[in-house]
Short mmCIF file of C-alpha atoms in Angstrom, two decimals:
data_model
loop_
_atom_site.label_atom_id
_atom_site.label_comp_id
_atom_site.label_asym_id
_atom_site.label_seq_id
_atom_site.Cartn_x
_atom_site.Cartn_y
_atom_site.Cartn_z
CA GLY A 591 -0.90 -7.15 -15.53
CA ALA A 592 -0.90 -3.38 -14.48
CA VAL A 593 2.79 -2.43 -13.94
CA VAL A 594 3.65 0.50 -12.15
CA SER A 595 7.78 2.01 -12.31
CA GLN A 596 9.44 4.49 -9.93
CA HIS A 597 12.69 6.37 -10.12
CA PRO A 598 14.63 6.63 -9.26
CA SER A 599 14.66 3.47 -7.03
CA TRP A 600 16.97 5.32 -4.21
CA VAL A 601 18.48 8.67 -3.92
CA ILE A 602 20.49 10.10 -1.18
CA CYS A 603 21.14 14.70 -1.13
CA LYS A 604 22.27 17.16 1.12
CA SER A 605 19.71 18.98 3.62
CA GLY A 606 18.60 21.85 1.78
CA THR A 607 18.05 20.80 -1.85
CA SER A 608 15.01 19.21 -3.77
CA VAL A 609 14.41 15.95 -5.08
CA LYS A 610 11.54 14.64 -7.63
CA ILE A 611 10.45 11.11 -7.73
CA GLU A 612 8.38 9.90 -10.71
CA CYS A 613 5.56 7.54 -10.92
CA ARG A 614 4.84 6.22 -14.13
CA SER A 615 2.11 3.26 -15.11
CA LEU A 616 3.74 1.36 -17.81
CA ASP A 617 1.11 -0.31 -20.07
CA PHE A 618 -2.21 1.46 -18.46
CA GLN A 619 -3.81 4.98 -18.26
CA ALA A 620 -4.28 6.33 -14.57
CA THR A 621 -6.20 9.98 -13.96
CA THR A 622 -5.84 8.82 -10.08
CA MET A 623 -2.41 7.97 -8.52
CA PHE A 624 -1.17 7.77 -4.94
CA TRP A 625 1.45 8.52 -3.41
CA TYR A 626 2.47 6.60 0.22
CA ARG A 627 5.23 6.98 2.69
CA GLN A 628 6.51 4.23 4.74
CA PHE A 629 8.37 4.34 7.75
CA PRO A 630 10.49 1.50 8.81
CA LYS A 631 8.63 -1.19 10.04
CA GLN A 632 5.84 0.48 9.83
CA SER A 633 2.71 0.74 7.74
CA LEU A 634 1.94 3.20 4.66
CA MET A 635 0.54 6.45 5.48
CA LEU A 636 -1.35 7.95 2.41
CA MET A 637 0.11 11.37 1.29
CA ALA A 638 -1.64 12.66 -1.38
CA THR A 639 -3.93 11.57 -4.16
CA SER A 640 -2.44 12.90 -7.50
CA ASN A 641 -5.47 13.43 -10.05
CA GLU A 642 -4.76 14.22 -13.77
CA GLY A 643 -5.12 17.44 -14.97
CA SER A 644 -5.91 19.38 -11.50
CA LYS A 645 -5.00 19.59 -7.91
CA ALA A 646 -3.34 17.17 -5.55
CA THR A 647 -5.69 16.25 -2.63
CA TYR A 648 -3.39 16.35 -0.05
CA GLU A 649 -4.24 14.22 3.27
CA GLN A 650 -4.33 16.17 6.20
CA GLY A 651 -1.31 17.07 8.23
CA VAL A 652 0.75 16.58 4.90
CA GLU A 653 2.53 19.64 3.94
CA LYS A 654 1.53 20.77 -0.02
CA ASP A 655 4.34 23.51 -0.22
CA LYS A 656 6.94 20.55 0.76
CA PHE A 657 5.58 17.63 -0.85
CA LEU A 658 4.73 19.10 -4.38
CA ILE A 659 2.81 16.70 -6.53
CA ASN A 660 2.65 17.04 -10.74
CA HIS A 661 0.48 14.72 -12.43
CA ALA A 662 0.91 16.21 -16.38
CA SER A 663 0.22 13.06 -18.23
CA LEU A 664 -2.20 9.73 -17.81
CA THR A 665 1.11 7.96 -17.20
CA LEU A 666 3.38 9.92 -14.92
CA SER A 667 2.87 11.41 -11.90
CA THR A 668 5.76 13.53 -9.37
CA LEU A 669 6.49 14.13 -6.20
CA THR A 670 8.87 16.34 -5.72
CA VAL A 671 10.46 16.70 -1.87
CA THR A 672 11.35 20.91 -1.67
CA SER A 673 14.49 21.77 0.02
CA ALA A 674 14.64 18.12 1.88
CA HIS A 675 15.51 17.73 5.42
CA PRO A 676 16.95 14.62 7.63
CA GLU A 677 13.34 13.98 8.97
CA ASP A 678 12.09 13.59 5.39
CA SER A 679 13.94 10.67 4.93
CA SER A 680 11.80 8.14 4.08
CA PHE A 681 10.43 5.09 1.22
CA TYR A 682 8.14 6.63 -1.08
CA ILE A 683 5.94 4.15 -2.70
CA CYS A 684 2.96 4.93 -5.22
CA SER A 685 0.35 3.26 -6.82
CA ALA A 686 -1.86 3.49 -9.98
CA VAL A 687 -5.31 2.83 -10.52
CA PRO A 688 -6.35 0.98 -14.04
CA PRO A 689 -10.09 2.00 -16.17
CA ARG A 690 -12.15 0.03 -15.01
CA GLU A 691 -10.81 -1.32 -12.31
CA GLU A 692 -10.90 -0.86 -8.35
CA THR A 693 -7.62 -2.12 -7.37
CA GLN A 694 -4.64 -0.15 -6.89
CA TYR A 695 -1.13 -1.11 -8.31
CA PHE A 696 1.96 -0.35 -6.46
CA GLY A 697 5.12 1.05 -7.60
CA PRO A 698 8.51 -0.52 -6.18
CA GLY A 699 9.15 2.03 -3.74
CA THR A 700 11.92 4.97 -3.48
CA ARG A 701 14.25 5.10 -0.62
CA LEU A 702 15.48 8.56 0.40
CA LEU A 703 18.26 9.48 2.51
CA VAL A 704 18.19 13.21 3.47
CA LEU A 705 22.36 14.14 5.07
CA ALA O 815 -12.91 8.18 10.50
CA GLN O 816 -12.34 4.60 9.37
CA ARG O 817 -9.38 2.18 11.36
CA VAL O 818 -8.03 -1.07 10.30
CA THR O 819 -6.31 -2.89 13.26
CA GLN O 820 -4.03 -5.43 12.50
CA PRO O 821 -3.07 -7.05 15.98
CA GLU O 822 -0.14 -9.03 15.55
CA LYS O 823 3.04 -7.20 14.37
CA LEU O 824 5.21 -10.87 14.10
CA LEU O 825 3.65 -14.43 13.36
CA SER O 826 5.22 -17.63 13.32
CA VAL O 827 4.52 -21.18 12.29
CA PHE O 828 5.91 -24.22 10.73
CA LYS O 829 4.94 -25.25 7.35
CA GLY O 830 1.63 -27.58 7.06
CA ALA O 831 0.22 -25.91 10.02
CA PRO O 832 -3.03 -23.92 9.04
CA VAL O 833 -1.83 -19.80 9.71
CA GLU O 834 -4.78 -16.86 10.70
CA LEU O 835 -3.54 -13.29 10.44
CA LYS O 836 -6.34 -11.25 12.08
CA CYS O 837 -7.84 -7.82 10.49
CA ASN O 838 -10.48 -5.61 12.24
CA TYR O 839 -11.85 -2.37 11.25
CA SER O 840 -14.32 0.37 12.05
CA TYR O 841 -16.34 1.93 9.80
CA SER O 842 -19.86 3.08 9.86
CA GLY O 843 -20.79 2.63 6.01
CA SER O 844 -19.89 -0.48 3.66
CA PRO O 845 -16.53 -1.15 3.70
CA GLU O 846 -14.50 -3.14 1.01
CA LEU O 847 -11.67 -5.11 2.57
CA PHE O 848 -8.58 -6.32 1.03
CA TRP O 849 -5.32 -7.92 1.86
CA TYR O 850 -1.81 -6.92 0.62
CA VAL O 851 1.41 -9.00 0.64
CA GLN O 852 4.62 -7.46 0.27
CA TYR O 853 7.55 -10.14 0.16
CA SER O 854 10.98 -9.63 0.22
CA ARG O 855 12.76 -6.98 -2.06
CA GLN O 856 8.95 -7.01 -3.52
CA ARG O 857 6.49 -4.31 -4.06
CA LEU O 858 3.15 -4.21 -2.27
CA GLN O 859 0.74 -6.60 -4.23
CA LEU O 860 -3.13 -7.59 -4.43
CA LEU O 861 -3.62 -11.02 -2.60
CA LEU O 862 -7.12 -10.65 -2.37
CA ARG O 863 -10.27 -8.42 -1.93
CA HIS O 864 -13.59 -9.70 -0.43
CA ILE O 865 -15.50 -8.90 -2.96
CA SER O 866 -14.09 -11.91 -5.24
CA ARG O 867 -14.82 -14.44 -2.57
CA GLU O 868 -12.11 -16.22 -4.12
CA SER O 869 -9.12 -18.34 -3.04
CA ILE O 870 -5.66 -16.61 -4.05
CA LYS O 871 -2.56 -19.28 -3.07
CA GLY O 872 -4.54 -20.91 -0.99
CA PHE O 873 -5.47 -18.13 0.98
CA THR O 874 -9.02 -16.89 2.16
CA ALA O 875 -10.56 -14.66 3.77
CA ASP O 876 -14.37 -13.81 5.00
CA LEU O 877 -15.70 -10.73 5.83
CA ASN O 878 -17.70 -10.45 8.86
CA LYS O 879 -19.77 -7.71 9.56
CA GLY O 880 -20.99 -8.43 12.80
CA GLU O 881 -17.51 -8.82 14.35
CA THR O 882 -16.48 -6.28 11.85
CA SER O 883 -13.09 -8.38 10.79
CA PHE O 884 -11.53 -9.72 7.65
CA HIS O 885 -9.24 -12.32 8.61
CA LEU O 886 -7.15 -14.32 6.14
CA LYS O 887 -6.57 -17.92 6.64
CA LYS O 888 -4.86 -20.30 4.78
CA PRO O 889 -5.31 -24.58 6.11
CA PHE O 890 -1.50 -25.64 5.11
CA ALA O 891 1.02 -22.56 5.42
CA GLN O 892 4.20 -22.84 3.01
CA GLU O 893 7.83 -21.46 3.54
CA GLU O 894 7.08 -19.32 0.29
CA ASP O 895 4.34 -17.59 2.38
CA SER O 896 6.39 -15.87 4.51
CA ALA O 897 5.91 -12.33 3.80
CA MET O 898 4.53 -9.23 5.52
CA TYR O 899 1.25 -8.89 5.00
CA TYR O 900 -1.12 -5.93 4.86
CA CYS O 901 -5.31 -5.66 5.48
CA ALA O 902 -6.53 -2.46 3.89
CA LEU O 903 -10.07 -0.85 3.91
CA ARG O 904 -11.33 1.15 1.12
CA ARG O 905 -14.90 2.71 1.50
CA GLY O 906 -17.70 2.96 -0.51
CA GLY O 907 -18.13 4.71 -3.45
CA SER O 908 -15.55 5.39 -6.12
CA ASN O 909 -13.17 6.97 -4.11
CA TYR O 910 -10.45 4.45 -4.53
CA LYS O 911 -8.32 5.48 -1.19
CA LEU O 912 -6.98 2.67 1.17
CA THR O 913 -6.64 2.79 4.43
CA PHE O 914 -3.80 0.35 5.38
CA GLY O 915 -3.62 -1.86 8.62
CA LYS O 916 0.33 -1.38 10.46
CA GLY O 917 0.60 -5.13 8.90
CA THR O 918 1.91 -8.61 9.69
CA LEU O 919 5.42 -10.07 8.96
CA LEU O 920 4.75 -13.96 8.56
CA THR O 921 7.29 -16.24 9.12
CA VAL O 922 6.62 -20.02 8.22
CA ASN O 923 9.63 -22.68 9.47
CA PRO O 924 10.51 -25.39 8.27
#
């Protein structure tokens, strides 16, 4: 089956620093990946669609300069939280869609805590 | 804009009892509906999709366009079914974007 990994699984950083989260499709190539944010006991909120070789598409209300997305290869998308603040603390989840499938496969998530 | 509503945050049943997790949606076009499940400390995974019309782990879900519902059902719940269940909608077409409901936490008691 399709496997998606994320790194790191958790990260603690100081306010004002930037944090990069990686999302990799391990056994397939993905032209499209998605980044979600999940608050405690709440649903997944789509932040952006990551497109290989082109700019990401951000959902309404998501600051593109705050959450930088790079999809430089068919197996890797990165989300960089720039100048992180405590309110950015959350659980970030990525997903990827294998070729010829219409199903999203999810990574295990990255828990970010900004102090 | 599309919306997915899961009216129950929590649902608790006893082992062997029937279970139904409700999902209603609003979308003007032809949606594709999914159920995702998240077991404790595990990632989100697809349980079933309405197009497949299949039964997974004893669960079934039928898309009712008249009632705009996609309820998830299982006749005899098992303790290992305890998990968070999310209903999700994908708009028709090649866009893979999903809109998720808020989820229902199912607890199956022994």
